[in-house]
Coordinates of C-alpha atoms in Angstrom, one line a residue:
X937 CA 110.8 39.4 102.5
X938 CA 109.4 42.9 102.6
X939 CA 109.2 42.7 106.4
X940 CA 112.7 41.1 106.9
X941 CA 114.8 43.5 104.7
X942 CA 113.9 46.8 106.3
X943 CA 114.2 45.4 109.8
X944 CA 118.0 45.2 109.8
X945 CA 118.3 48.5 107.8
X946 CA 116.3 50.3 110.6
X947 CA 118.5 48.8 113.3
X948 CA 121.7 49.7 111.2
X949 CA 120.6 53.3 111.4
X950 CA 120.5 53.1 115.2
X951 CA 123.0 51.4 117.6
X952 CA 125.6 49.6 115.6
X953 CA 127.2 47.6 118.4
X954 CA 123.9 46.3 119.9
X955 CA 122.5 45.5 116.4
X956 CA 125.5 43.3 115.6
X957 CA 124.7 41.1 118.6
X958 CA 120.9 41.0 117.8
X959 CA 121.6 40.0 114.2
X960 CA 122.9 36.6 115.4
X961 CA 119.7 35.9 117.3
X962 CA 117.5 37.1 114.5
X963 CA 118.9 34.5 112.0
X964 CA 116.6 31.8 113.4
X965 CA 113.5 32.8 111.4
X966 CA 110.6 35.2 111.1
X967 CA 109.5 34.6 114.7
X968 CA 113.0 35.5 116.0
X969 CA 113.1 38.5 113.7
X970 CA 109.8 39.8 115.2
X971 CA 111.2 39.3 118.6
X972 CA 114.4 41.2 117.7
X973 CA 112.3 44.0 116.2
X974 CA 110.4 44.3 119.4
X975 CA 113.7 44.5 121.4
X976 CA 114.7 47.4 119.1
X977 CA 112.1 49.6 120.6
X978 CA 108.7 48.4 119.2
X979 CA 106.6 47.0 122.0
X980 CA 103.8 45.9 119.7
X981 CA 106.1 43.4 117.9
X982 CA 105.0 44.8 114.5
X983 CA 108.0 46.1 112.6
X984 CA 106.1 47.0 109.5
X985 CA 103.6 49.0 111.4
X986 CA 106.0 51.0 113.6
X987 CA 109.2 51.2 111.5
X988 CA 107.7 52.6 108.3
X989 CA 105.1 55.2 109.1
X990 CA 105.4 58.8 110.4
X991 CA 102.3 58.5 112.6
X992 CA 104.3 57.3 115.5
X993 CA 106.5 59.9 117.3
X994 CA 110.1 58.6 116.5
X995 CA 112.8 58.7 119.1
X996 CA 115.8 60.9 118.3
X997 CA 117.8 57.7 117.5
X998 CA 115.3 56.5 115.0
X999 CA 115.3 59.5 112.7
X1000 CA 118.0 58.1 110.4
X1001 CA 116.1 54.8 110.0
X1002 CA 113.0 56.5 108.6
X1003 CA 114.3 57.3 105.1
X1004 CA 111.3 56.0 103.3
X1005 CA 108.7 57.8 105.4
X1006 CA 110.7 61.0 104.9
X1007 CA 110.4 60.8 101.2
X1008 CA 106.7 60.0 101.4
X1009 CA 106.1 62.9 103.8
X1010 CA 108.2 65.3 101.7
X1011 CA 106.1 64.8 98.5
X1012 CA 102.9 65.9 100.2
X1013 CA 104.4 69.3 101.5
X1014 CA 106.0 69.8 98.1
X1015 CA 102.7 69.7 96.4
X1016 CA 101.3 72.2 99.0
X1017 CA 104.2 74.6 98.5
X1018 CA 103.7 74.4 94.7
X1019 CA 100.1 75.3 95.0
X1020 CA 100.8 78.2 97.3
X1021 CA 103.5 79.5 94.9
X1022 CA 101.1 79.3 91.9
X1023 CA 98.4 81.0 93.9
X1024 CA 100.8 83.8 94.9
X1025 CA 101.9 84.2 91.3
X1026 CA 98.4 84.5 90.0
X1027 CA 97.7 87.2 92.6
X1028 CA 100.8 89.1 91.6
X1029 CA 99.9 88.9 88.0
X1030 CA 96.4 90.3 88.7
X1031 CA 97.9 93.1 90.8
X1032 CA 100.5 93.9 88.1
X1033 CA 97.8 94.0 85.4
X1034 CA 95.9 96.5 87.5
X1035 CA 98.9 98.7 88.1
X1036 CA 99.9 98.6 84.4
X1037 CA 96.4 99.7 83.4
X1038 CA 96.5 102.7 85.8
X1039 CA 100.0 103.6 84.8
X1040 CA 99.2 103.6 81.2
X1041 CA 96.2 105.9 81.7
X1042 CA 98.3 108.1 83.9
X1043 CA 101.0 108.4 81.2
X1044 CA 98.4 109.4 78.6
X1045 CA 97.1 112.1 80.9
X1046 CA 100.6 113.3 81.6
X1047 CA 101.6 113.5 77.9
X1048 CA 98.8 116.0 77.3
X1049 CA 99.2 115.8 73.5
X1050 CA 102.9 116.5 73.4
X1051 CA 104.6 113.8 71.3
X1052 CA 107.8 112.1 72.5
X1053 CA 110.6 112.1 70.0
X1054 CA 113.6 113.8 68.4
X1055 CA 113.6 116.7 66.0
X1056 CA 116.5 118.5 64.2
X1057 CA 116.7 121.8 62.4
X1058 CA 118.6 125.1 62.2
X1059 CA 118.4 127.7 65.0
X1060 CA 118.9 131.4 64.5
X1061 CA 120.4 133.1 67.6
X1062 CA 120.3 136.8 68.0
X1063 CA 122.3 138.3 70.9
X1064 CA 122.5 141.8 72.3
X1065 CA 125.7 142.9 74.2
X1066 CA 125.6 145.5 77.0
X1067 CA 128.9 145.3 78.7
X1068 CA 129.5 148.1 81.2
X1069 CA 131.5 151.0 79.6
X1070 CA 131.2 149.5 76.1
X1071 CA 129.0 150.4 73.2
X1072 CA 126.0 148.3 72.8
X1073 CA 126.2 145.8 70.0
X1074 CA 124.4 142.8 68.5
X1075 CA 125.3 139.6 66.7
X1076 CA 123.4 136.9 64.9
X1077 CA 124.4 133.2 64.5
X1078 CA 123.0 130.1 62.8
X1079 CA 123.6 126.7 64.2
X1080 CA 122.2 123.2 63.8
X1081 CA 120.2 122.2 66.9
X1082 CA 118.3 119.2 68.2
X1083 CA 115.1 119.0 70.3
X1084 CA 114.4 116.0 72.5
X1085 CA 111.1 115.4 74.3
X1086 CA 110.6 112.5 76.7
X1087 CA 108.9 111.6 79.9
X1088 CA 109.5 113.7 83.0
X1089 CA 112.7 112.9 85.0
X1090 CA 113.1 112.6 88.8
X1091 CA 110.7 114.8 90.6
X1092 CA 109.9 117.0 87.6
X1093 CA 106.3 118.1 87.7
X1094 CA 106.0 119.0 84.0
X1095 CA 104.0 116.7 81.8
X1096 CA 107.1 116.1 79.7
X1097 CA 110.9 116.6 79.8
X1098 CA 112.4 119.0 77.2
X1099 CA 116.0 119.2 76.1
X1100 CA 116.9 121.6 73.3
X1101 CA 120.5 122.6 72.4
X1102 CA 122.8 123.4 69.5
X1103 CA 124.6 120.4 68.3
X1104 CA 128.0 121.9 69.3
X1105 CA 128.6 123.9 72.5
X1106 CA 131.8 125.5 71.5
X1107 CA 131.0 128.2 68.8
X1108 CA 129.6 131.6 69.5
X1109 CA 125.8 131.5 69.7
X1110 CA 125.7 127.9 71.1
X1111 CA 123.0 127.3 73.6
X1112 CA 121.5 124.6 75.8
X1113 CA 118.0 124.3 77.4
X1114 CA 116.9 121.5 79.8
X1115 CA 113.6 121.5 81.7
X1116 CA 115.0 119.5 84.7
X1117 CA 118.0 117.7 86.2
X1118 CA 118.1 114.4 88.0
X1119 CA 121.7 113.4 88.6
X1120 CA 124.5 113.1 91.1
X1121 CA 127.0 115.7 92.4
X1122 CA 130.4 114.8 91.0
X1123 CA 132.1 116.3 94.1
X1124 CA 130.2 114.7 97.1
X1125 CA 128.2 112.0 95.3
X1126 CA 124.9 113.4 96.6
X1127 CA 121.8 113.2 94.4
X1128 CA 120.9 116.5 92.7
X1129 CA 117.4 117.2 91.4
X1130 CA 116.4 120.6 90.0
X1131 CA 113.3 121.6 88.1
X1132 CA 114.4 124.5 86.0
X1133 CA 111.3 125.1 83.9
X1134 CA 107.6 125.3 84.4
X1135 CA 106.1 124.0 81.2
X1136 CA 102.5 123.6 80.0
X1137 CA 100.7 122.7 76.8
X1138 CA 97.2 123.0 75.4
X1139 CA 96.7 119.3 74.5
X1140 CA 97.3 119.8 70.8
X1141 CA 101.0 120.4 70.7
X1142 CA 101.3 124.1 71.6
X1143 CA 103.7 124.5 74.5
X1144 CA 104.9 127.4 76.6
X1145 CA 107.0 127.8 79.7
X1146 CA 109.1 130.0 82.0
X1147 CA 112.5 129.4 83.6
X1148 CA 111.7 129.4 87.3
X1149 CA 115.1 128.2 88.7
X1150 CA 118.4 129.0 87.1
X1151 CA 120.3 126.5 89.2
X1152 CA 122.9 129.0 90.0
X1153 CA 122.6 128.4 93.8
X1154 CA 123.4 124.8 93.3
X1155 CA 126.2 125.6 90.8
X1156 CA 124.3 123.8 88.2
X1157 CA 123.1 126.5 85.8
X1158 CA 122.6 124.1 82.8
X1159 CA 120.4 126.5 80.8
X1160 CA 123.2 128.5 79.1
X1161 CA 124.1 130.7 76.2
X1162 CA 127.7 130.7 74.8
X1163 CA 128.6 134.1 73.5
X1164 CA 131.7 136.4 73.4
X1165 CA 132.9 138.1 76.6
X1166 CA 135.6 140.8 76.7
X1167 CA 138.8 139.7 78.4
X1168 CA 140.0 143.3 78.4
X1169 CA 137.7 146.2 78.6
X1170 CA 135.6 146.3 75.4
X1171 CA 138.2 144.2 73.6
X1172 CA 139.8 140.7 73.2
X1173 CA 136.5 138.8 73.2
X1174 CA 136.3 135.1 74.0
X1175 CA 133.4 132.7 73.9
X1176 CA 132.1 132.3 77.5
X1177 CA 129.0 130.5 79.0
X1178 CA 126.3 132.8 80.3
X1179 CA 123.6 131.3 82.6
X1180 CA 120.0 132.2 81.6
X1181 CA 118.1 134.2 84.2
X1182 CA 114.8 133.3 85.6
X1183 CA 111.9 134.8 83.6
X1184 CA 113.4 133.5 80.3
X1185 CA 110.5 132.2 78.2
X1186 CA 109.9 129.4 75.7
X1187 CA 107.0 128.9 73.4
X1188 CA 106.2 126.9 70.2
X1189 CA 104.5 124.0 68.6
X1190 CA 105.5 120.4 68.5
X1191 CA 103.8 117.7 66.3
X1192 CA 104.9 114.3 65.2
X1193 CA 106.3 115.7 62.0
X1194 CA 107.7 119.1 62.9
X1195 CA 108.6 121.5 65.7
X1196 CA 109.1 125.2 66.0
X1197 CA 110.3 127.0 69.1
X1198 CA 111.2 130.5 70.3
X1199 CA 113.4 131.2 73.3
X1200 CA 114.0 134.7 74.7
X1201 CA 115.5 136.1 77.8
X1202 CA 118.5 137.6 79.5
X1203 CA 121.7 136.3 81.1
X1204 CA 122.2 136.1 84.8
X1205 CA 124.4 139.2 84.9
X1206 CA 122.1 141.2 82.7
X1207 CA 124.7 142.0 80.1
X1208 CA 123.3 139.6 77.4
X1209 CA 119.8 139.5 75.9
X1210 CA 119.0 136.8 73.4
X1211 CA 116.4 135.3 71.2
X1212 CA 116.6 131.9 69.6
X1213 CA 114.2 130.9 66.8
X1214 CA 114.0 127.4 65.4
X1215 CA 111.7 125.8 62.9

């Protein structure tokens, strides 16, 4: 029965009209079936040998008939593919483990003893006014401020990214300091990357730095001081943002539990000098 059942199935997968005529002849018995099988394209007269293995090159018309061999052949390549996939995965894991190790050590070197975190406190801002034609004056303000230290952003070459600002940017004396910018221009959608500050540390939490790029050329002077500016000569003052000039300095100490910083410099137009102390 094993030989007789697939015989007609194979021929059903080939030429339907010729197979219908051959079926009548094949009903005579096993000998007639063998003869019909040979007439279907197997000159050896062995249907089980030629109709069910993939060793023989099948003609294009016999492809549909070889369903069973296709399943058998598919299982073998599937196992090979699975092995290859698992091999690739193991290699990727090994490479990944190596990269993670090197990245971790690199991060430790980059950190240089400056902890990452968030600190809050009260900043004292002292400002000197030297508007042309006006008497020199000074003012002092106290505002709550927040310090954030994180990993460097974009192409920043510092060992850490620093952001320090008063909690509100609207009152007189408000200020904002950021060591680098990695963003997108809101006008043309182009990427913008600026390293404002050059920062260093001694490995134990003491930091120092200098403002090396004000960002004024790019229209992105984000290191700013918000202090009164006269609308009329020497009168009618209104809070106005002043960009910090290059050469402004920053120094202090940052530990896991506390932070103290001092910022001092002048505005881009030279009419404002300032000193910000925070502990």
